[in-house]
mmCIF file of C-alpha atoms in Angstrom:
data_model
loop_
_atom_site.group_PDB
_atom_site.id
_atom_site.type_symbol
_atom_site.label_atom_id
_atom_site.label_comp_id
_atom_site.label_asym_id
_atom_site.label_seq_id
_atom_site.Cartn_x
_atom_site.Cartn_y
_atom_site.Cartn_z
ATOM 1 C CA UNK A 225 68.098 111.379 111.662
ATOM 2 C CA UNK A 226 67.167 115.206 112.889
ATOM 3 C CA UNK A 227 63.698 114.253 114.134
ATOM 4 C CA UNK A 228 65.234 111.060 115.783
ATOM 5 C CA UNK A 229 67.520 113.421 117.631
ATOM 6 C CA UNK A 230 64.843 115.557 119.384
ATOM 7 C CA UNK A 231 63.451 112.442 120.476
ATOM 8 C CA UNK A 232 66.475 111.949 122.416
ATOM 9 C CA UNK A 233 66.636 111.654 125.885
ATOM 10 C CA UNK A 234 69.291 113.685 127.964
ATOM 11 C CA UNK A 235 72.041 111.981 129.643
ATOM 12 C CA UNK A 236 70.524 111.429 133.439
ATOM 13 C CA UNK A 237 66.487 111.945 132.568
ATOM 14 C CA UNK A 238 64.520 108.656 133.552
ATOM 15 C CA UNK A 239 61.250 107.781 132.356
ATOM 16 C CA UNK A 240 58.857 106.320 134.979
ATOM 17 C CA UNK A 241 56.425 103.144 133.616
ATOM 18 C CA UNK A 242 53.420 102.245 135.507
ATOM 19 C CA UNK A 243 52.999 98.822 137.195
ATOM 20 C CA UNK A 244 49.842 98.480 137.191
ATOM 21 C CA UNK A 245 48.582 95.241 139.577
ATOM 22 C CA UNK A 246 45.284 94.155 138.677
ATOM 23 C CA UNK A 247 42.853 94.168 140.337
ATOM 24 C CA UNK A 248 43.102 98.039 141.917
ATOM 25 C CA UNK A 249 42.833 97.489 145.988
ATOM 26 C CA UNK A 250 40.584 100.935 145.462
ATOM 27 C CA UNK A 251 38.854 102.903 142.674
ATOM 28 C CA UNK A 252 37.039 106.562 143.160
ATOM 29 C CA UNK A 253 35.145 108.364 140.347
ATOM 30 C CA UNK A 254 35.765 112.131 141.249
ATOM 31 C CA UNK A 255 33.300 112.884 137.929
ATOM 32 C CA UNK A 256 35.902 114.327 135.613
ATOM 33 C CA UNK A 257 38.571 111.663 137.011
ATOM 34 C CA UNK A 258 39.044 108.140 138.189
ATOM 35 C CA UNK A 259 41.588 107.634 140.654
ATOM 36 C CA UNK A 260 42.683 104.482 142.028
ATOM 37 C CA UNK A 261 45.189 102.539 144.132
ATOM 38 C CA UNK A 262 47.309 99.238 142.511
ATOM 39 C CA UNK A 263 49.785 97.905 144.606
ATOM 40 C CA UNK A 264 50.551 100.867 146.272
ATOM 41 C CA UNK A 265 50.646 102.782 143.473
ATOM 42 C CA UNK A 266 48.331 105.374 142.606
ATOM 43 C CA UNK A 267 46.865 106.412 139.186
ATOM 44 C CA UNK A 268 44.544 108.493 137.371
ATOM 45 C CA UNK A 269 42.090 108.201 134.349
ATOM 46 C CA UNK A 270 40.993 111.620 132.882
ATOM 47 C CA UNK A 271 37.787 111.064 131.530
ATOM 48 C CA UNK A 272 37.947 114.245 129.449
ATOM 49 C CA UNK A 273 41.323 113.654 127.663
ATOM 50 C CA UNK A 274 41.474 109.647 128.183
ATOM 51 C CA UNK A 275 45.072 110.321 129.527
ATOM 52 C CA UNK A 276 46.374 108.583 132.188
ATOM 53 C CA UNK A 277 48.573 109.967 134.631
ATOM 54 C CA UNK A 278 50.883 108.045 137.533
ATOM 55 C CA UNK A 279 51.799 109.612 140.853
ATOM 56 C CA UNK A 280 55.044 109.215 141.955
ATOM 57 C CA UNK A 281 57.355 110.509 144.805
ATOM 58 C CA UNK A 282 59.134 112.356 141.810
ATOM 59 C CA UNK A 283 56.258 114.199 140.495
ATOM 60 C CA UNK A 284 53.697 114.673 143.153
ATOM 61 C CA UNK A 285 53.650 112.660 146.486
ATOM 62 C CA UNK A 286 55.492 112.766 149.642
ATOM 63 C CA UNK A 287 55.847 108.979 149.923
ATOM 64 C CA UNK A 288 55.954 105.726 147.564
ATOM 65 C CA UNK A 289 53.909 103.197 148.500
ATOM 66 C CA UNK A 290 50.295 104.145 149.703
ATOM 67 C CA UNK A 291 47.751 102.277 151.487
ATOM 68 C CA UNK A 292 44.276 103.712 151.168
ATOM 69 C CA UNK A 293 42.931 106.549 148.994
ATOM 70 C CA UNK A 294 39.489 108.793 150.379
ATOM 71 C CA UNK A 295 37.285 111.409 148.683
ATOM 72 C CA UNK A 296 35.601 114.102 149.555
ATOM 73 C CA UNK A 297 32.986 115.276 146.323
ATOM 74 C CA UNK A 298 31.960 118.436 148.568
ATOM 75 C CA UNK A 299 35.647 119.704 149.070
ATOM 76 C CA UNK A 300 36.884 117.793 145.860
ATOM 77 C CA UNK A 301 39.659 116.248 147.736
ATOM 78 C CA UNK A 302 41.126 113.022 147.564
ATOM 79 C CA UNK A 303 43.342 112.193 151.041
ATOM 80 C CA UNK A 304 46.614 109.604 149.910
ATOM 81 C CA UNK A 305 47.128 107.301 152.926
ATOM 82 C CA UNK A 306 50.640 105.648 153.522
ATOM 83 C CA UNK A 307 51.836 103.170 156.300
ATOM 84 C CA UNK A 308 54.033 105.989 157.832
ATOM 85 C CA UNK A 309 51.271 107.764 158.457
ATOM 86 C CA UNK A 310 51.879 110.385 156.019
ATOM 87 C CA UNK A 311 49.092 111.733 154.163
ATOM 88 C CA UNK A 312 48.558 114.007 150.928
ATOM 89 C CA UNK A 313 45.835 115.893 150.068
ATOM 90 C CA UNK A 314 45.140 116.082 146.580
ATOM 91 C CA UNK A 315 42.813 118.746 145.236
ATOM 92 C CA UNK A 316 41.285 116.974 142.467
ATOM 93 C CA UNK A 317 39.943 120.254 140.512
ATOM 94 C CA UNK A 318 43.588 122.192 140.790
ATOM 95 C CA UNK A 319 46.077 119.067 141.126
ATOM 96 C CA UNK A 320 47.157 121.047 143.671
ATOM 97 C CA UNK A 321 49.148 118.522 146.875
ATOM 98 C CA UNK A 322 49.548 119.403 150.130
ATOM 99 C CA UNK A 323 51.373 117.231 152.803
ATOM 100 C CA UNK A 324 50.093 116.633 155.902
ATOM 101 C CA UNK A 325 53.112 115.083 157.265
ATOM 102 C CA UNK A 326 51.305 115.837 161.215
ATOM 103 C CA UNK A 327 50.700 112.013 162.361
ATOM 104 C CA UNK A 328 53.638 110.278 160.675
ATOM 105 C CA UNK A 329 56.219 113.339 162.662
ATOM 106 C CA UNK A 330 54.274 112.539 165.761
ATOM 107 C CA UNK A 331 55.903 111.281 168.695
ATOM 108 C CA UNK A 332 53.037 108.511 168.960
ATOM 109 C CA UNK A 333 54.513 104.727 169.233
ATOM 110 C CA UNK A 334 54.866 103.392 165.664
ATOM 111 C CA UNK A 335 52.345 101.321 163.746
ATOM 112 C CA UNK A 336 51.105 104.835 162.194
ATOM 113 C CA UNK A 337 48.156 102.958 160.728
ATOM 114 C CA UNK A 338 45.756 105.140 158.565
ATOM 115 C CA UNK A 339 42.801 102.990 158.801
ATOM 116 C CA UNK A 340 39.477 104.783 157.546
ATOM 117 C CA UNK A 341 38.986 108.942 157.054
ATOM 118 C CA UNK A 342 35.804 110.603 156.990
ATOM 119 C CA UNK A 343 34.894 114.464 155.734
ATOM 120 C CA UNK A 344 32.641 117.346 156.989
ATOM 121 C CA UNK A 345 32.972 120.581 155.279
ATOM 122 C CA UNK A 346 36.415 122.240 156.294
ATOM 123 C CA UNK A 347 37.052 118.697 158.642
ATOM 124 C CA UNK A 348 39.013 116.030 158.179
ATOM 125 C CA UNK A 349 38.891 112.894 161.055
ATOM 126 C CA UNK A 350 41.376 110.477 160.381
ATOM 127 C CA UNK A 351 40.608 107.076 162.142
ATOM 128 C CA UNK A 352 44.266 105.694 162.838
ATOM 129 C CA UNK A 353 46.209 102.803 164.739
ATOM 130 C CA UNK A 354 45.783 104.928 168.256
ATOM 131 C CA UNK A 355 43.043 107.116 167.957
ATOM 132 C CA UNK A 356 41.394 109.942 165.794
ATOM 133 C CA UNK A 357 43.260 112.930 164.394
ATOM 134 C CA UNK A 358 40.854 115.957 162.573
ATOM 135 C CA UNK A 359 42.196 118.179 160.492
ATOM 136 C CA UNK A 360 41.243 121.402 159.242
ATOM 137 C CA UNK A 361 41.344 121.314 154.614
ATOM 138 C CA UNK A 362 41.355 125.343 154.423
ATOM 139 C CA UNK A 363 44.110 125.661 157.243
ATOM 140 C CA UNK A 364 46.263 122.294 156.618
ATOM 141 C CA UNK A 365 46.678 121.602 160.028
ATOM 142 C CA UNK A 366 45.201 119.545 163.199
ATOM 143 C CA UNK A 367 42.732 120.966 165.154
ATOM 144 C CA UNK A 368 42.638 118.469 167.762
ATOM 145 C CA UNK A 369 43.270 114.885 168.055
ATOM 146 C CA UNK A 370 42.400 111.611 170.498
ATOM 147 C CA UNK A 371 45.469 109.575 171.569
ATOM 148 C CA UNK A 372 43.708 106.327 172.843
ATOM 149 C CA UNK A 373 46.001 103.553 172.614
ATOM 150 C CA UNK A 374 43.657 101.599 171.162
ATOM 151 C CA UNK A 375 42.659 101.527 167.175
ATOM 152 C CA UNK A 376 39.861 103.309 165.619
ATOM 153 C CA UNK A 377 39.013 100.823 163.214
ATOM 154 C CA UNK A 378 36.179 103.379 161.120
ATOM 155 C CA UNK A 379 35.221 106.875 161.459
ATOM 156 C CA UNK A 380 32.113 108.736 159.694
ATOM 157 C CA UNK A 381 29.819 111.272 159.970
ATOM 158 C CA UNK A 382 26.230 110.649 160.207
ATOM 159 C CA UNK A 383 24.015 113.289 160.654
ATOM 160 C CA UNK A 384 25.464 115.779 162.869
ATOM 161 C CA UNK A 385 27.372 113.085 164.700
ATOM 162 C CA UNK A 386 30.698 111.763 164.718
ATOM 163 C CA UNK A 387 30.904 108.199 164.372
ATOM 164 C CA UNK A 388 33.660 106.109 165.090
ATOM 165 C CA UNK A 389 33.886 101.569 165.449
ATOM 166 C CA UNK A 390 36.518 100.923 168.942
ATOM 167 C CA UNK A 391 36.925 98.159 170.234
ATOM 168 C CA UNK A 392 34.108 96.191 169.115
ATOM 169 C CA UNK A 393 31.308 99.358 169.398
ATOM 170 C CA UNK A 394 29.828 102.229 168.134
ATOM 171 C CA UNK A 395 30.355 105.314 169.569
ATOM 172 C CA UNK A 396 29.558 109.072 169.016
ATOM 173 C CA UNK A 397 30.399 112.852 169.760
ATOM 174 C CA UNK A 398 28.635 115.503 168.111
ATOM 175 C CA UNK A 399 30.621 117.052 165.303
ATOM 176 C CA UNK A 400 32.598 120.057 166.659
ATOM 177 C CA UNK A 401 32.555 118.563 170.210
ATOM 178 C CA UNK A 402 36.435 117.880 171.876
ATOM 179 C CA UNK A 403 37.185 114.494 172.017
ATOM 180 C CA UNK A 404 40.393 114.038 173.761
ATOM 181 C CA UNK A 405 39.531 110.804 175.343
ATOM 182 C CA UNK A 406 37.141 107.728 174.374
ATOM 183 C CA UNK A 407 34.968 109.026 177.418
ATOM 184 C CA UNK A 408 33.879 112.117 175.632
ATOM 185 C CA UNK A 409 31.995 109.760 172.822
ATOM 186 C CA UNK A 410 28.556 108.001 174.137
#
């Protein structure tokens, strides 16, 4: 009956269960790690320890339900999309989070979509519902974003180009270049 007792749960603790929805909407191999995305719900799969570990608002993110999941093998970061806009930046060697809160507390005309993200050493470009945000990883912050009330449905970087699907075409800005309008990209 002793050993039952420090089983025991304190009056108040919760346990969280994972749903898990099959099949995941997303799955990325980080090489120690697969994370992936289930009905909003993200999860990981240590390959080392074959633990596996769910994210929730009450251990590590800033929101519940997310809506796309990107990684970056270079800076070994994964970005957490949600419909606010919200992201978190998860650094997949550490477990380290960091909020980027910057495009869901912008004054920008709601839907917030996150719809594709794209890396480049210290940059992050953020392809969104009206326009392209990039952020800096080291500094956690914007360095400049593109307000152009139209969606950016896909952003990468090809090359030393930025690349970017609007409105039905490519288009592209040299990485590093200002791009505070859709007239800046060719």
């Amino acid at each position: 009956l002793a050993s039952a007792a420090a089983f025991a749960w304190a009056i108040g603790d919760w346990t969280t269960h994972a749903v898990f929805a099959a099949p995941p909407q997303q799955v990325v191999d980080t090489g120690s790690a697969i994370y992936y995305l289930s009905g909003g719900s993200l999860f990981s799969y240590d390959k080392k320890t074959e633990e596996s570990y769910s994210f929730t608002t009450s251990n590590k993110l800033s929101a519940p339900t997310a809506t796309g999941i990107f990684y970056d093998p270079e800076g070994k970061i994964l970005i957490v999309a949600y419909s606010t806009g919200n992201i978190d930046m998860i650094h997949t060697d550490t477990g380290r989070v960091v909020n980027l809160s910057d495009i869901a507390d912008s004054p920008v005309a709601s839907p917030l979509t996150i719809n594709d993200v794209a890396f480049a050493g210290d940059r992050i470009y953020v392809a969104t519902s009206f326009g392209l945000v990039e952020f800096s990883a080291s500094r956690q912050e914007v360095v400049q974003s593109g307000i152009y009330s139209t969606p950016v449905s896909a952003v990468t970087v090809v090359g030393s180009d930025l690349v970017v699907w609007v409105d039905g075409s490519i288009r592209s800005v040299p990485c590093g270049e200002r791009f505070p309008s859709l007239s800046y990209f060719r």
